[in-house]
Amino acid sequence: MTIRFNDETFRDDYTFHNSPEAVRRFPFPFDHDSYMYSVNIEPHRRGQAGSVFQHRFDVDEHYIAEMRDREITLKDDPLRCQSLPHMELAGWDFLELVMTCKAEDYPDLFSLTRDGDRWHWINRPLGIDQRFTFLDATTLPCGPMEYITRQTQGDHALLDQREGNLWMDAGMITSQADWSLDFDIGMNFFEWHAPVPKAAEMGVFQRALKFLLNLQQGAPVRRLNWTMTVNPRLDTSPENYHKWGPEKRTLTPETVGAKQYLRVELQTLWRLPRSNAVAFPIRCYLCALEDIVTVPKWGRRLHRVLRDLPEELATYKGFSVNRPMIVDYLSKFDDGAPTSPGIFPDP
Amino acid sequence: MPPTAFTPSIPSRPVYPGLVSRGATPALMLADAEGALALADLAASDPAVMDRAHLIYIPAGSDHGARLQALRPAQFHQAPSFATALPRLRKALADAHMGTVLYLAGTEGLIGQGLAEALAAGLPADAIQSEHRGSIARRMQCVHCKGVTEDVTTDPFTCSHCGLTLFVRDHYSRRLAAFQGVCVDAEAPGDIPETQEIRP
Ligand code: HEM
């Protein structure tokens, strides 16, 4: 299977688009008709061929354009990529994980040849051919985490484990749902989750952390998170909120289907071998409402979820002002018929 | 002025449990303004706490210097600002022996910055105590330009660096010793809510 990479943008003229296949494989996050926070963690098992769960690090038609967008964001604000000094080993661990997975899962796109600590990496889509010495940062153009995350879709956080907690001590964060790495770096699991409503009282974070502290190497896990974004914009950072914020108020009943996106994060968690750190890739998928509703089950379900979502969550996710318009649009695709369990489209 | 009672907030927001004497062990004391009264109460509860104490005081408009000196700390220094106290604080932290206790008292900005310095210097967290007294002004970082505005007492406020109007979040970074300020009229430029005094 070869991938045709889109030539598209995630800012300014927003030419981002999903092919019909990309819509079919979109990781729709709701397995029933309502939503509340929970410890929704499951093994990161290989999924069906063609699905976003088929490979450990999904590469899709947006790969090249996303990497180009990351480069623009980093040029503008280098603080989106930071690593505290003790995290370099975790960076190498993560580089190894991504390179080995991608070379095994996409042999036509990536290759890794290892001769002791002398490694040769080829990334065909991005036209990269790099020989380097593993664990010697002077042989790469930048630090190992930055190097590999400039070539891997999604944001990435590396968590140090100590004192019975996880500490966000490194990250490449250019497509975040409105949180700041520069502000959060160095925080622990409870501190960086502090702004989230309800979940702490429900015990979600206590239980999730307990689970993650016991995460085993070779047994990655995953969860889906979601929010709503106006325009297919990856850089919805607080740093640039004053620049993208006004776009949120430009929706009209005529444009809401095309300009309002469901933004889904496929989050995976990996124990790293040498550093004992945890890697947390946050892979972002965007799908316009008008594409979501081409799958009847998703149109019905999204309508019910967003209509009934507690106001606190809608406010936290930042779409309270637009919710009536969104729900009104989606209601036209909900005939009240029952929906089948699970996230996948009906056959 | 008694210790400040804050309303419960989110988990990243620090709490200041108050000072309790660990006796005549080596101690570093850093206070600003009304924080002096917390140190005075500490000394009243156990005068020996001053025996081996190096006390640095930043009056910030108050005048409790003489009162602190009268508590007879082993070393006393009055500095006009946190910036001018910093080289001395860093030297004292670098020279600190095992078992040195750090007492921080006063505003959140002072406590937060003192704590960040101490942790960076390797002082264990359980050797650091804090008590909030006086102004509840906040030290705010603008998430947009990264500039820090000291002594913020209203919400919203104007970033002293880039001029954006920012609202005051409770989300707090110990590394930066600052709360986060975010543009209040980002979505509807010019639509700025009425200014309110910050409450504890
Ligand atoms: C260990 C890696 C993780 C990292 C680095 C991480 C990071 C974050 C960050 C930065 C936020 C945004 C907070 C803000 O508003 O400033 C967030 C939100 C959230 N996180 Fe995590 N998280 C992690 C794991 C988890 C896990 C395992 C759970 C499981 C329950 C979880 C549940 C949530 C929830 C429910 C939200 C609110 C999301 C929303 O409503 O859009 N997180 N996380």
XYZ file of C-alpha atoms and ligand atoms in Angstrom:
590
model
C 0.000 0.000 0.000
C 1.495 3.327 -0.980
C 0.311 6.575 0.524
C -0.385 9.635 -1.595
C 0.683 12.565 0.508
C -1.500 15.658 0.361
C -0.140 19.063 -0.525
C -2.055 21.129 2.028
C -1.830 23.740 4.763
C -2.986 23.983 8.382
C -3.017 27.804 8.539
C -3.759 30.870 6.422
C -5.617 29.432 3.418
C -6.313 26.102 5.210
C -6.185 23.766 2.241
C -6.161 20.700 4.531
C -8.554 17.999 3.377
C -9.328 14.343 4.072
C -9.657 11.833 1.251
C -12.708 9.516 1.464
C -10.383 6.779 2.798
C -9.050 9.132 5.479
C -12.626 9.862 6.581
C -13.444 6.116 6.792
C -10.385 5.487 8.978
C -10.896 8.574 11.182
C -10.655 7.502 14.855
C -14.157 8.500 15.898
C -13.844 8.694 19.682
C -17.340 7.843 20.953
C -18.350 4.228 21.518
C -21.790 5.175 22.759
C -24.182 8.127 22.592
C -22.889 10.143 25.563
C -19.519 11.167 26.937
C -17.898 11.707 30.301
C -14.283 11.453 31.439
C -13.122 7.985 32.452
C -9.890 5.997 32.687
C -10.282 4.973 29.060
C -6.973 3.158 28.684
C -6.652 -0.039 26.610
C -3.741 -2.056 25.199
C -2.291 -0.494 22.051
C -3.048 -3.651 20.055
C -2.651 -3.841 16.327
C -5.973 -3.049 14.677
C -7.542 -3.882 11.332
C -5.596 -3.273 8.140
C -6.223 0.271 6.992
C -7.283 1.524 10.428
C -5.242 4.051 12.409
C -4.504 1.206 14.825
C -2.852 -1.015 12.206
C 0.635 0.289 12.913
C 2.300 1.399 16.117
C 2.949 4.906 14.765
C 0.349 5.699 12.126
C 1.635 7.492 9.024
C -1.077 8.908 6.761
C -1.699 11.232 3.837
C -1.062 14.310 6.002
C 2.460 13.311 7.033
C 4.545 15.659 4.919
C 2.225 18.635 5.362
C 2.151 18.163 9.136
C 5.919 18.072 9.326
C 6.075 21.244 7.243
C 3.614 22.935 9.596
C 5.690 21.878 12.613
C 8.753 23.464 11.022
C 6.917 26.769 10.581
C 5.728 26.724 14.195
C 9.204 25.943 15.532
C 10.822 28.704 13.488
C 8.375 31.109 15.023
C 8.694 29.765 18.582
C 11.595 27.426 19.443
C 10.231 27.009 22.988
C 7.682 24.509 21.635
C 10.452 21.945 21.804
C 12.228 21.652 25.145
C 14.085 18.966 27.020
C 15.462 19.292 30.539
C 19.103 18.148 30.710
C 18.409 14.766 32.367
C 16.054 13.743 29.528
C 18.550 13.169 26.727
C 18.704 9.409 27.292
C 14.906 9.235 27.086
C 15.207 11.115 23.791
C 17.499 8.379 22.429
C 15.144 5.690 23.707
C 12.284 7.350 21.881
C 14.287 7.821 18.687
C 15.097 4.112 18.711
C 11.476 3.149 19.315
C 10.148 5.266 16.466
C 12.854 4.324 13.984
C 12.540 0.577 14.604
C 8.733 0.632 14.520
C 8.521 2.731 11.377
C 11.169 0.732 9.532
C 9.358 -2.510 10.373
C 5.839 -1.249 9.736
C 6.544 0.859 6.607
C 9.561 -0.726 4.885
C 8.779 1.107 1.643
C 8.954 4.500 3.405
C 11.597 4.112 6.131
C 14.710 2.061 6.663
C 17.095 1.610 9.572
C 20.396 -0.236 9.302
C 22.396 -0.802 12.473
C 26.033 -1.795 12.741
C 26.745 -1.636 16.452
C 26.176 1.954 17.455
C 26.621 3.188 13.870
C 23.144 3.672 12.488
C 21.845 4.616 9.057
C 18.340 6.040 8.821
C 16.459 6.732 5.617
C 13.163 8.619 5.576
C 11.995 8.585 1.961
C 8.886 10.830 2.210
C 10.943 13.635 3.770
C 14.073 12.923 1.704
C 16.335 12.312 4.707
C 19.401 10.069 4.651
C 21.275 10.244 7.970
C 24.223 8.289 9.324
C 24.867 8.815 13.025
C 26.253 7.237 16.162
C 23.584 6.078 18.582
C 23.848 7.905 21.946
C 26.220 10.544 20.498
C 24.212 13.746 20.066
C 27.035 15.501 18.202
C 26.364 13.216 15.228
C 22.799 14.519 14.728
C 21.789 18.018 13.591
C 19.834 18.503 16.867
C 18.982 16.571 20.028
C 17.572 13.049 19.553
C 14.018 13.883 20.667
C 13.838 16.930 18.411
C 15.375 14.969 15.540
C 12.851 12.150 15.565
C 9.804 14.252 16.425
C 10.452 16.525 13.456
C 9.774 13.340 11.466
C 6.860 11.895 13.450
C 3.260 13.072 13.283
C 1.707 14.168 16.546
C 2.974 15.985 19.597
C 5.216 14.083 21.965
C 5.886 14.377 25.675
C 8.560 12.445 27.544
C 7.816 11.789 31.200
C 10.447 11.084 33.829
C 9.310 8.683 36.554
C 10.389 9.453 40.133
C 8.886 9.958 43.596
C 5.879 7.861 42.583
C 4.876 10.377 39.919
C 5.413 11.259 36.258
C 7.127 14.545 35.399
C 6.754 16.244 32.041
C 10.417 17.015 31.542
C 10.633 17.078 27.735
C 8.359 17.550 24.774
C 7.744 18.567 21.176
C 4.409 20.336 21.308
C 3.262 22.194 18.190
C -0.295 20.930 17.670
C -1.762 21.147 21.138
C -5.330 21.691 22.252
C -4.571 24.926 24.064
C -1.891 24.127 26.654
C 1.665 25.368 26.920
C 4.728 23.132 27.164
C 6.847 26.098 28.187
C 4.521 26.658 31.132
C 3.920 23.010 32.026
C 7.460 21.635 31.634
C 8.732 20.262 34.939
C 5.224 19.660 36.321
C 3.957 16.333 37.643
C 0.866 14.392 36.514
C -1.516 16.161 38.911
C -0.095 19.629 38.329
C -0.321 19.650 34.532
C -3.851 18.161 34.689
C -4.945 20.782 37.226
C -7.095 22.837 34.803
C -9.260 19.850 33.781
C -12.747 20.032 35.375
C -14.484 17.139 37.169
C -11.914 14.410 36.398
C -9.864 14.846 39.582
C -12.966 14.589 41.806
C -13.970 11.442 39.917
C -10.623 9.867 40.818
C -9.701 9.564 37.140
C -6.196 10.970 37.526
C -5.343 8.962 40.660
C -6.262 5.717 38.946
C -4.675 6.626 35.614
C -1.372 7.524 37.265
C -1.317 4.344 39.302
C -1.792 2.368 36.114
C 0.921 4.268 34.231
C 3.536 3.890 36.946
C 3.331 0.145 36.273
C 3.452 0.432 32.492
C 5.660 -2.331 31.085
C 8.105 -2.194 28.213
C 6.674 -3.894 25.119
C 3.092 -3.435 26.327
C 2.071 0.059 25.154
C -1.421 1.366 25.880
C -3.648 3.959 24.246
C -6.603 6.245 24.798
C -8.598 8.697 22.700
C -9.242 12.285 23.682
C -11.147 14.873 21.678
C -12.071 18.523 21.322
C -13.555 20.892 18.741
C -11.488 23.191 16.516
C -12.627 25.851 14.067
C -10.626 25.500 10.829
C -8.101 22.677 10.385
C -5.501 24.360 12.538
C -2.807 22.320 14.269
C -1.252 25.194 16.215
C -4.072 25.959 18.639
C -1.560 26.928 21.319
C -2.233 29.391 24.116
C 0.879 31.251 22.935
C -0.946 32.156 19.711
C -4.498 32.271 21.095
C -4.809 35.973 20.298
C -4.068 35.105 16.663
C -6.378 32.106 16.142
C -9.029 33.058 18.728
C -10.956 35.413 16.402
C -11.477 32.592 13.894
C -13.603 30.799 16.472
C -16.243 33.503 16.099
C -16.459 33.322 12.314
C -18.762 30.288 12.083
C -22.162 30.743 10.450
C -24.942 28.183 9.953
C -23.819 28.037 6.301
C -20.142 27.363 7.072
C -20.293 25.310 10.251
C -20.272 21.959 8.428
C -17.127 22.824 6.507
C -15.222 24.880 9.081
C -15.976 23.125 12.357
C -13.695 20.142 12.945
C -13.840 17.299 15.404
C -10.282 17.026 16.693
C -9.279 13.625 18.008
C -6.081 12.753 19.777
C -4.850 9.176 19.635
C -2.626 9.093 22.702
C -0.274 6.175 23.236
C 1.984 5.439 26.188
C 5.274 3.536 25.983
C 7.741 2.488 28.652
C 11.259 3.275 27.426
C 14.052 0.753 28.071
C 17.179 2.625 29.221
C 15.749 5.723 30.889
C 12.615 4.081 32.348
C 10.814 7.190 31.089
C 7.342 7.095 29.520
C 6.819 8.381 25.994
C 3.449 9.996 25.294
C 2.754 10.619 21.596
C -0.411 12.676 21.056
C -1.477 12.097 17.484
C -4.030 14.615 16.208
C -6.696 13.768 13.605
C -9.024 16.416 12.195
C -12.340 15.791 10.466
C -14.885 18.389 9.301
C -18.466 17.891 10.498
C -19.636 17.608 6.884
C -17.274 14.630 6.468
C -18.233 13.056 9.798
C -21.897 12.985 8.803
C -21.133 10.952 5.679
C -20.998 8.050 8.135
C -24.620 7.950 9.355
C -23.784 6.321 12.685
C -21.240 9.038 13.477
C -23.596 11.871 12.529
C -26.335 10.556 14.812
C -23.981 9.862 17.669
C -21.989 13.092 17.528
C -25.238 15.024 17.628
C -26.349 13.240 20.798
C -22.956 13.510 22.511
C -22.515 17.227 21.875
C -26.137 18.043 22.669
C -25.948 16.309 26.064
C -22.364 17.143 27.062
C -22.129 18.823 30.504
C -21.576 22.556 30.112
C -18.356 22.467 32.150
C -16.766 20.199 29.563
C -17.947 22.300 26.630
C -16.520 25.395 28.312
C -13.216 23.697 29.110
C -12.929 22.434 25.543
C -13.635 25.948 24.330
C -16.696 25.420 22.119
C -19.485 26.665 24.361
C -20.153 29.721 22.204
C -20.531 27.636 19.076
C -22.348 24.672 20.593
C -25.921 25.722 19.653
C -24.932 26.202 16.018
C -23.040 22.898 15.919
C -25.863 20.934 17.545
C -28.401 22.541 15.240
C -26.372 21.526 12.193
C -25.884 17.952 13.434
C -29.527 17.532 14.389
C -30.360 17.321 10.690
C -28.356 14.106 10.517
C -29.968 12.454 13.539
C -33.198 10.621 12.712
C -33.378 9.164 16.216
C -32.499 5.639 15.069
C -30.513 3.486 17.502
C -26.730 3.309 17.034
C -24.547 0.216 17.179
C -21.933 -0.206 19.910
C -18.277 0.630 19.229
C -16.528 3.418 17.348
C -16.381 1.917 13.861
C -18.808 2.706 11.012
C -21.516 0.135 10.298
C -20.503 -2.184 7.459
C -1.695 40.596 59.941
C -2.391 36.834 60.311
C -1.489 34.100 57.791
C -3.584 34.380 54.627
C -6.526 32.003 54.255
C -6.914 31.140 50.561
C -9.988 29.561 48.995
C -9.331 25.993 47.823
C -8.165 25.899 44.222
C -6.815 23.576 41.526
C -3.945 21.149 42.250
C -1.190 23.162 40.546
C -1.806 26.153 42.808
C 0.623 26.113 45.732
C -0.433 26.065 49.375
C 1.536 27.662 52.193
C 1.214 25.575 55.355
C 2.986 28.004 57.708
C 6.297 28.087 59.544
C 7.163 25.666 62.338
C 10.502 25.888 64.146
C 13.000 23.100 63.619
C 15.045 24.504 66.510
C 18.596 25.819 66.519
C 19.660 24.192 63.231
C 21.365 26.130 60.447
C 18.621 28.138 58.770
C 18.107 30.453 55.837
C 15.232 32.874 56.161
C 13.858 34.898 53.280
C 10.995 37.303 53.793
C 9.433 40.309 52.142
C 7.091 42.991 53.521
C 4.590 41.514 56.019
C 6.422 38.177 55.861
C 8.549 39.694 58.621
C 5.638 39.127 61.000
C 5.647 35.409 60.238
C 9.333 35.269 61.184
C 8.610 37.276 64.338
C 5.885 34.773 65.295
C 8.274 31.927 64.542
C 10.938 33.438 66.812
C 8.346 34.051 69.504
C 7.390 30.366 69.415
C 11.034 29.314 69.682
C 13.749 31.986 70.088
C 16.480 29.362 69.430
C 15.410 29.243 65.760
C 17.398 32.473 65.252
C 20.637 31.158 66.765
C 22.088 29.937 63.472
C 19.828 31.814 61.062
C 20.875 33.886 58.070
C 17.966 36.250 57.505
C 17.426 38.190 54.283
C 14.635 40.769 54.297
C 13.116 42.772 51.458
C 10.960 45.563 52.988
C 8.995 46.282 49.780
C 7.389 49.354 51.317
C 7.073 47.990 54.862
C 9.466 48.814 57.693
C 9.891 45.736 59.824
C 13.679 45.664 59.406
C 14.525 46.875 62.921
C 12.057 44.472 64.449
C 13.665 41.538 62.637
C 17.151 42.617 63.626
C 16.010 42.736 67.243
C 15.260 39.002 66.995
C 19.055 38.600 66.832
C 19.494 36.274 63.850
C 23.098 35.097 63.412
C 23.267 37.099 60.163
C 20.941 39.839 58.919
C 20.741 41.509 55.548
C 18.217 43.937 54.161
C 17.907 44.091 50.360
C 15.964 46.655 48.311
C 14.477 44.057 45.928
C 14.383 40.362 45.130
C 16.829 40.888 42.258
C 19.400 42.451 44.602
C 18.890 39.711 47.204
C 19.394 36.977 44.627
C 23.225 36.765 44.421
C 23.425 36.568 48.215
C 20.625 33.987 48.370
C 22.320 31.838 45.734
C 25.635 31.980 47.584
C 23.935 31.042 50.835
C 22.123 28.126 49.161
C 25.344 26.931 47.555
C 27.117 27.086 50.936
C 24.246 25.427 52.816
C 25.108 22.341 54.863
C 23.065 19.169 55.049
C 20.174 19.814 57.381
C 19.829 23.512 56.582
C 16.208 24.649 56.782
C 14.781 27.343 54.516
C 11.967 29.507 55.885
C 10.104 31.561 53.261
C 7.572 34.179 54.300
C 5.618 36.928 52.580
C 4.092 37.287 49.126
C 3.548 34.481 46.638
C 6.097 35.966 44.266
C 8.794 35.879 46.917
C 7.931 32.407 48.179
C 7.697 30.991 44.660
C 11.000 32.448 43.498
C 12.795 31.467 46.710
C 11.453 27.935 46.384
C 12.513 27.644 42.736
C 16.038 28.846 43.623
C 16.304 26.448 46.548
C 15.130 23.415 44.571
C 17.464 24.295 41.713
C 20.302 24.475 44.255
C 19.435 20.963 45.424
C 17.786 21.690 48.759
C 15.358 18.859 49.534
C 11.695 19.859 49.378
C 11.072 18.758 52.965
C 13.681 21.261 54.187
C 11.630 24.161 52.833
C 8.763 25.833 54.702
C 6.536 28.694 53.678
C 3.950 31.051 55.107
C 1.925 33.585 53.178
C 1.471 37.040 54.698
C 0.458 40.366 53.308
C -0.431 41.261 49.762
C -2.170 38.598 47.669
C -0.725 40.169 44.521
C 0.319 37.577 41.960
C 3.388 37.160 39.831
C 1.988 36.504 36.350
C 3.599 35.136 33.218
C 2.104 36.273 29.926
C 1.698 33.061 27.909
C 2.017 35.087 24.695
C 5.213 37.141 25.125
C 6.558 35.165 28.152
C 7.101 38.409 30.083
C 6.531 38.345 33.841
C 4.429 41.078 35.434
C 4.969 41.413 39.193
C 2.419 42.454 41.793
C -0.746 41.885 39.796
C -3.789 42.729 41.929
C -6.548 42.921 39.310
C -8.199 40.605 36.825
C -7.858 41.322 33.971
C -4.566 43.239 33.918
C -2.253 44.663 31.282
C 0.919 42.744 30.463
C 3.760 45.109 31.355
C 5.763 43.806 28.378
C 3.504 43.308 25.333
C 0.460 45.305 26.454
C -2.144 42.584 25.875
C -5.021 42.473 28.361
C -4.703 39.196 30.245
C -6.981 37.248 32.517
C -5.572 35.705 35.673
C -5.552 31.907 35.784
C -5.026 29.713 38.839
C -2.739 27.427 36.806
C 0.709 27.835 38.337
C 4.230 26.828 37.312
C 6.680 26.205 40.133
C 9.550 26.336 37.657
C 8.586 29.871 36.631
C 7.218 30.806 40.063
C 4.303 32.389 38.231
C 0.631 32.071 37.402
C -0.485 32.069 33.790
C -1.983 35.128 32.107
C -3.963 34.618 28.892
C -5.392 37.194 26.496
C -8.908 37.956 27.697
C -10.261 39.370 24.447
C -8.577 36.953 22.031
C -11.834 35.817 20.445
C -13.573 39.194 20.397
C -10.863 41.891 20.374
C -11.854 44.882 22.486
C -14.491 42.949 24.433
C -12.887 43.290 27.865
C -14.730 42.376 31.067
C -14.847 44.789 33.980
C -11.698 44.913 36.092
C -11.989 43.237 39.504
C -9.712 43.018 42.513
C -8.132 39.581 42.918
C -9.447 37.700 45.941
C -7.477 35.248 48.063
C 1.203 10.666 30.931
C 0.969 11.375 29.879
C -0.036 12.474 29.813
C 0.236 13.764 29.530
C 1.608 14.368 29.235
C -1.014 14.484 29.567
C -1.133 15.833 29.351
C -2.309 16.541 29.373
C -2.422 17.957 29.209
C -1.249 18.910 29.026
C -3.722 18.286 29.241
C -4.314 19.696 29.110
C -4.500 20.315 30.468
C -4.784 21.819 30.390
O -5.945 22.206 30.172
O -3.842 22.617 30.542
C -4.465 17.052 29.439
C -5.847 16.946 29.495
C -6.499 15.790 29.869
N -5.914 14.574 30.195
Fe -3.982 14.094 30.081
N -2.029 13.623 29.861
C -1.473 12.375 30.017
C -2.144 11.207 30.303
C -3.481 11.137 30.575
C -4.159 9.918 30.923
C -3.531 8.541 31.047
C -5.453 10.236 31.123
C -6.484 9.230 31.497
C -7.626 9.417 32.002
C -5.600 11.676 30.873
C -6.760 12.399 30.932
C -6.910 13.712 30.534
C -8.187 14.369 30.406
C -9.564 13.762 30.692
C -7.927 15.673 29.972
C -8.964 16.746 29.601
C -9.069 16.706 28.100
C -10.248 17.418 27.466
O -11.347 17.471 28.006
O -10.075 17.880 26.320
N -4.372 12.183 30.549
N -3.575 16.008 29.524
